[in-house]
CSV table of C-alpha atoms in Angstrom, one decimal:
chain,number,residue,atom,x,y,z
F,4,MET,CA,-2.3,7.3,-3.9
F,5,PRO,CA,-2.6,5.1,-7.0
F,6,GLU,CA,0.3,5.7,-9.5
F,7,LEU,CA,1.1,4.0,-12.8
F,8,PRO,CA,1.8,0.5,-11.2
F,9,GLU,CA,-1.6,0.5,-9.5
F,10,ALA,CA,-3.3,1.6,-12.7
F,11,GLU,CA,-1.6,-1.2,-14.6
F,12,ARG,CA,-2.7,-3.8,-12.1
F,13,ALA,CA,-6.2,-2.4,-12.3
F,14,ARG,CA,-6.1,-2.7,-16.1
F,15,ARG,CA,-5.1,-6.3,-15.8
F,16,ALA,CA,-7.9,-6.9,-13.4
F,17,ILE,CA,-10.4,-5.5,-15.9
F,18,GLU,CA,-9.1,-7.9,-18.5
F,19,ARG,CA,-10.6,-10.7,-16.3
F,20,VAL,CA,-14.1,-9.5,-17.3
F,21,LEU,CA,-13.5,-8.9,-21.0
F,22,GLY,CA,-16.2,-10.5,-23.2
F,23,ARG,CA,-18.8,-10.5,-20.5
F,24,ARG,CA,-22.2,-8.9,-21.3
F,25,ILE,CA,-23.2,-5.9,-19.2
F,26,VAL,CA,-26.7,-6.3,-17.8
F,27,ALA,CA,-26.8,-3.4,-15.2
F,28,VAL,CA,-24.8,-0.3,-14.4
F,29,ASP,CA,-24.9,1.7,-11.2
F,30,ASP,CA,-23.8,5.2,-12.2
F,31,SER,CA,-25.9,7.0,-9.6
F,32,ASP,CA,-23.0,8.8,-8.0
F,33,THR,CA,-23.2,12.1,-9.8
F,34,TYR,CA,-19.8,13.3,-8.7
F,35,VAL,CA,-17.9,10.2,-9.8
F,36,SER,CA,-19.8,10.0,-13.1
F,37,ARG,CA,-19.8,13.8,-13.8
F,38,PRO,CA,-20.7,15.3,-16.2
F,39,HIS,CA,-23.1,12.5,-16.9
F,40,ALA,CA,-26.6,12.5,-15.5
F,41,PRO,CA,-27.6,9.3,-13.6
F,42,GLY,CA,-28.5,6.6,-16.1
F,43,GLU,CA,-26.6,8.2,-19.0
F,44,ILE,CA,-23.6,5.8,-18.8
F,45,ALA,CA,-26.0,2.9,-18.2
F,46,ASP,CA,-28.0,3.7,-21.3
F,47,ALA,CA,-24.7,3.9,-23.4
F,48,ILE,CA,-23.2,0.5,-22.4
F,49,THR,CA,-25.9,-1.8,-21.0
F,50,GLY,CA,-26.2,-4.8,-23.2
F,51,ARG,CA,-22.6,-4.4,-24.5
F,52,ARG,CA,-19.5,-6.4,-23.8
F,53,LEU,CA,-16.1,-5.0,-22.7
F,54,THR,CA,-13.6,-5.9,-25.4
F,55,ALA,CA,-10.2,-4.4,-24.5
F,56,ALA,CA,-8.7,-2.6,-21.6
F,57,HIS,CA,-6.1,0.2,-22.1
F,58,ARG,CA,-4.0,2.5,-19.9
F,59,ARG,CA,-1.9,5.6,-20.4
F,60,GLY,CA,-0.2,6.7,-17.2
F,61,LYS,CA,-2.8,6.6,-14.4
F,62,PHE,CA,-5.8,6.8,-16.9
F,63,LEU,CA,-7.8,3.7,-17.9
F,64,TRP,CA,-10.3,3.2,-20.7
F,65,VAL,CA,-12.2,0.2,-21.9
F,66,GLU,CA,-13.6,-0.5,-25.4
F,67,THR,CA,-17.1,-1.9,-25.8
F,68,ASP,CA,-18.3,-4.0,-28.7
F,69,GLY,CA,-20.2,-3.0,-31.8
F,70,ASP,CA,-20.4,0.8,-32.1
F,71,GLY,CA,-20.4,1.2,-28.4
F,72,PRO,CA,-18.5,4.1,-26.7
F,73,GLU,CA,-15.3,3.8,-24.7
F,74,LEU,CA,-15.6,3.9,-20.9
F,75,GLY,CA,-12.9,5.9,-19.1
F,76,LEU,CA,-12.0,5.1,-15.5
F,77,HIS,CA,-9.6,6.8,-13.1
F,78,LEU,CA,-8.7,5.6,-9.6
F,79,GLY,CA,-8.4,9.1,-8.1
F,80,MET,CA,-6.5,9.3,-4.8
F,81,ALA,CA,-7.5,6.0,-3.2
F,82,GLY,CA,-9.6,4.0,-5.6
F,83,ARG,CA,-9.2,0.5,-7.0
F,84,ILE,CA,-10.9,-1.9,-9.3
F,85,ALA,CA,-12.8,-4.7,-7.4
F,86,ILE,CA,-13.7,-7.8,-9.4
F,87,ASP,CA,-16.3,-10.2,-8.0
F,88,GLU,CA,-15.9,-8.9,-4.4
F,89,PRO,CA,-18.8,-8.6,-2.1
F,90,PRO,CA,-20.5,-5.2,-2.6
F,91,HIS,CA,-19.5,-2.3,-0.3
F,92,GLU,CA,-22.5,-0.1,0.2
F,93,ARG,CA,-20.6,3.1,0.9
F,94,TRP,CA,-17.4,2.8,-1.2
F,95,ASP,CA,-18.6,1.2,-4.5
F,96,ARG,CA,-19.0,4.4,-6.5
F,97,PHE,CA,-19.5,2.9,-10.0
F,98,VAL,CA,-20.5,-0.7,-10.7
F,99,LEU,CA,-20.9,-3.0,-13.8
F,100,GLU,CA,-22.9,-6.2,-13.4
F,101,PHE,CA,-22.5,-8.9,-15.9
F,102,GLU,CA,-24.8,-11.6,-17.4
F,103,ASP,CA,-22.9,-14.4,-15.6
F,104,GLY,CA,-23.5,-12.8,-12.2
F,105,SER,CA,-20.0,-11.3,-11.9
F,106,ARG,CA,-19.4,-7.6,-11.2
F,107,LEU,CA,-16.8,-4.8,-11.5
F,108,ALA,CA,-16.7,-2.0,-9.0
F,109,LEU,CA,-14.7,1.2,-8.8
F,110,ARG,CA,-14.2,1.1,-5.0
F,111,ASP,CA,-13.1,4.5,-3.7
F,112,ARG,CA,-13.5,5.5,-0.1
F,113,ARG,CA,-12.5,9.1,-0.9
F,114,ARG,CA,-14.8,9.5,-3.8
F,115,LEU,CA,-12.2,11.1,-6.1
F,116,GLY,CA,-12.3,8.4,-8.9
F,117,ARG,CA,-14.0,9.0,-12.2
F,118,ALA,CA,-16.2,7.1,-14.7
F,119,VAL,CA,-16.9,8.8,-18.0
F,120,ILE,CA,-18.0,8.0,-21.5
F,121,ALA,CA,-15.7,8.9,-24.4
F,122,PRO,CA,-12.8,10.1,-22.2
F,123,ASP,CA,-10.4,12.7,-23.6
F,124,PHE,CA,-6.7,12.1,-22.8
F,125,SER,CA,-5.3,14.7,-25.2
F,126,HIS,CA,-3.8,16.6,-22.3
F,127,VAL,CA,-1.8,13.5,-21.1
F,128,GLY,CA,1.8,13.0,-22.0
F,129,PRO,CA,3.4,9.7,-23.2
F,130,ASP,CA,3.2,6.8,-20.8
F,131,ALA,CA,6.2,6.7,-18.5
F,132,ALA,CA,6.6,2.9,-18.9
F,133,GLU,CA,6.7,3.2,-22.7
F,134,VAL,CA,8.1,6.7,-23.5
F,135,SER,CA,10.9,6.6,-26.1
F,136,ARG,CA,14.4,7.9,-25.6
F,137,GLU,CA,13.7,10.9,-27.9
F,138,GLN,CA,10.4,11.8,-26.2
F,139,PHE,CA,12.0,11.5,-22.8
F,140,ARG,CA,14.9,13.8,-23.7
F,141,ASP,CA,12.6,16.3,-25.2
F,142,ARG,CA,10.0,16.3,-22.5
F,143,ILE,CA,12.1,16.0,-19.4
F,144,GLY,CA,15.5,17.5,-20.4
F,145,ARG,CA,14.5,21.1,-21.1
F,146,GLY,CA,13.8,24.2,-19.1
F,147,SER,CA,14.7,25.1,-15.5
F,148,ALA,CA,12.1,23.2,-13.5
F,149,PRO,CA,13.4,20.8,-10.7
F,150,VAL,CA,13.6,17.3,-12.2
F,151,LYS,CA,11.3,16.0,-9.4
F,152,ALA,CA,8.6,18.5,-10.5
F,153,ARG,CA,9.0,17.6,-14.2
F,154,LEU,CA,8.6,13.9,-13.5
F,155,LEU,CA,5.3,14.7,-11.7
F,156,ASP,CA,4.1,16.8,-14.6
F,157,GLN,CA,1.5,14.5,-16.3
F,158,LYS,CA,1.7,16.6,-19.5
F,159,ALA,CA,5.4,15.8,-19.8
F,160,ILE,CA,5.2,12.0,-19.1
F,161,SER,CA,2.2,10.3,-17.5
F,162,GLY,CA,2.0,7.9,-14.6
F,163,VAL,CA,4.8,9.0,-12.2
F,164,GLY,CA,3.5,10.0,-8.8
F,165,ASN,CA,5.2,11.2,-5.6
F,166,LEU,CA,6.5,7.8,-4.4
F,167,LEU,CA,7.7,6.7,-7.8
F,168,ALA,CA,9.5,10.0,-8.4
F,169,ASP,CA,11.4,9.8,-5.1
F,170,GLU,CA,12.3,6.1,-5.8
F,171,ILE,CA,13.4,6.8,-9.4
F,172,LEU,CA,15.6,9.8,-8.4
F,173,TRP,CA,17.1,7.8,-5.5
F,174,GLN,CA,18.0,4.9,-7.8
F,175,ALA,CA,19.4,7.2,-10.4
F,176,ARG,CA,21.4,9.2,-7.8
F,177,ILE,CA,20.1,12.5,-9.0
F,178,HIS,CA,19.2,15.4,-6.7
F,179,PRO,CA,15.4,16.1,-7.0
F,180,ARG,CA,16.2,19.9,-7.2
F,181,ARG,CA,18.5,19.5,-10.2
F,182,ARG,CA,17.3,21.7,-13.1
F,183,THR,CA,16.1,19.7,-16.0
F,184,GLY,CA,18.1,21.7,-18.5
F,185,ASP,CA,21.3,20.9,-16.6
F,186,LEU,CA,21.0,17.1,-17.0
F,187,SER,CA,23.3,15.7,-19.6
F,188,THR,CA,22.2,13.4,-22.4
F,189,ALA,CA,23.8,10.4,-20.6
F,190,GLU,CA,22.0,11.3,-17.3
F,191,LEU,CA,18.6,11.6,-19.1
F,192,ASP,CA,19.1,8.2,-20.8
F,193,GLU,CA,20.0,6.6,-17.5
F,194,LEU,CA,17.0,8.4,-15.8
F,195,ARG,CA,14.7,6.9,-18.4
F,196,ARG,CA,16.2,3.4,-17.9
F,197,VAL,CA,15.8,3.7,-14.2
F,198,THR,CA,12.2,5.0,-14.6
F,199,ARG,CA,11.2,2.0,-16.7
F,200,ARG,CA,12.9,-0.4,-14.4
F,201,ALA,CA,11.3,1.1,-11.3
F,202,ILE,CA,7.9,0.9,-12.9
F,203,ARG,CA,8.3,-2.8,-13.9
F,204,ASN,CA,9.5,-3.7,-10.4
F,205,ALA,CA,6.6,-1.8,-8.8
F,206,ILE,CA,4.0,-3.5,-11.0
F,207,ARG,CA,5.5,-6.9,-10.2
F,208,ARG,CA,5.7,-6.3,-6.4
F,209,GLY,CA,2.2,-4.7,-6.0
F,210,GLY,CA,2.5,-1.0,-6.3
F,211,ALA,CA,4.6,2.2,-6.0
F,212,HIS,CA,4.8,1.7,-2.2
F,213,THR,CA,7.1,-1.3,-2.7
F,214,GLY,CA,10.2,0.6,-3.7
F,215,GLU,CA,13.5,0.2,-1.8
F,216,LEU,CA,13.5,3.8,-0.6
F,217,ILE,CA,9.8,4.0,0.4
F,218,PRO,CA,10.0,2.4,3.9
F,219,HIS,CA,12.6,5.0,4.8
F,220,ARG,CA,10.6,8.1,3.7
F,221,GLU,CA,10.0,9.4,7.2
F,222,PRO,CA,11.5,12.1,9.4
F,223,ASP,CA,14.2,9.9,10.9
F,224,GLY,CA,14.7,7.8,7.8
F,225,HIS,CA,18.2,6.8,6.5
F,226,CYS,CA,19.4,6.0,3.0
F,227,PRO,CA,19.1,2.2,2.6
F,228,ARG,CA,22.4,2.2,0.5
F,229,CYS,CA,24.8,4.3,2.5
F,230,GLY,CA,23.0,4.9,5.8
F,231,SER,CA,23.1,8.7,5.6
F,232,PRO,CA,20.1,10.5,7.2
F,233,LEU,CA,17.6,11.4,4.5
F,234,VAL,CA,16.8,15.1,3.8
F,235,SER,CA,13.2,16.2,3.1
F,236,GLY,CA,11.6,19.2,1.6
F,237,ARG,CA,8.7,20.3,-0.6
F,238,ILE,CA,9.5,20.2,-4.4
F,239,GLY,CA,6.7,20.8,-6.9
F,240,GLY,CA,4.3,21.1,-4.0
F,241,ARG,CA,5.0,17.5,-2.8
F,242,MET,CA,7.0,16.2,0.2
F,243,THR,CA,10.3,14.8,-1.1
F,244,TYR,CA,13.0,12.7,0.4
F,245,TRP,CA,16.5,12.2,-0.8
F,246,CYS,CA,20.0,11.2,0.2
F,247,PRO,CA,22.3,14.2,0.5
F,248,ARG,CA,25.4,12.1,0.1
F,249,GLU,CA,24.5,10.1,-3.0
F,250,GLN,CA,22.0,12.3,-4.8
F,251,VAL,CA,23.9,15.3,-6.3
């Protein structure tokens, strides 16, 4: 499932087509382009140029020139941005074609991505890669929720998914069931530092799946630091793995 690192790599891919004039838009998939009717997105952005690509957490949006609207994109559960790749008849759910013959496609085999005009991200918390110390303390360090569940709450901070959350808590040596209100200020500050470092590493390596813990997240997995058998359970509705010796 795409998390913040995958979304950031998608944003960087979109930057490759900035400045190119849009000559055609395929917005015929009414589920991916909801609530827009077929042709509505095309009418709004055909003839315009993409001028800037932005991201908050897992959400992407692109500015268009003149008085054109912003185009919001979300990768869903399995989507990615394909630039200048051969068309895929079944999985290209939303497509921009440019004057120079290049193309951008939201390629999504599960059809859970989104393309929308004038996206509203008011419900999304600060980006996990950029959240300030004060914001992190306030949004993560209160209440009685398990820290794993709070990290996954996109209203608290945005962009951390299941794999990243397990990797972050393993690196910080914090038990995923620890209550957020019980974390000390020092623990919260360290957790923020680890979160930002884990995100940078995942972006550089190619995605959230590249973490040190991730290859060991399986029923017979062992902690890659101490060798202890990993423990698993559902926290915040998501399957979670942790080291019972080091994460307390």
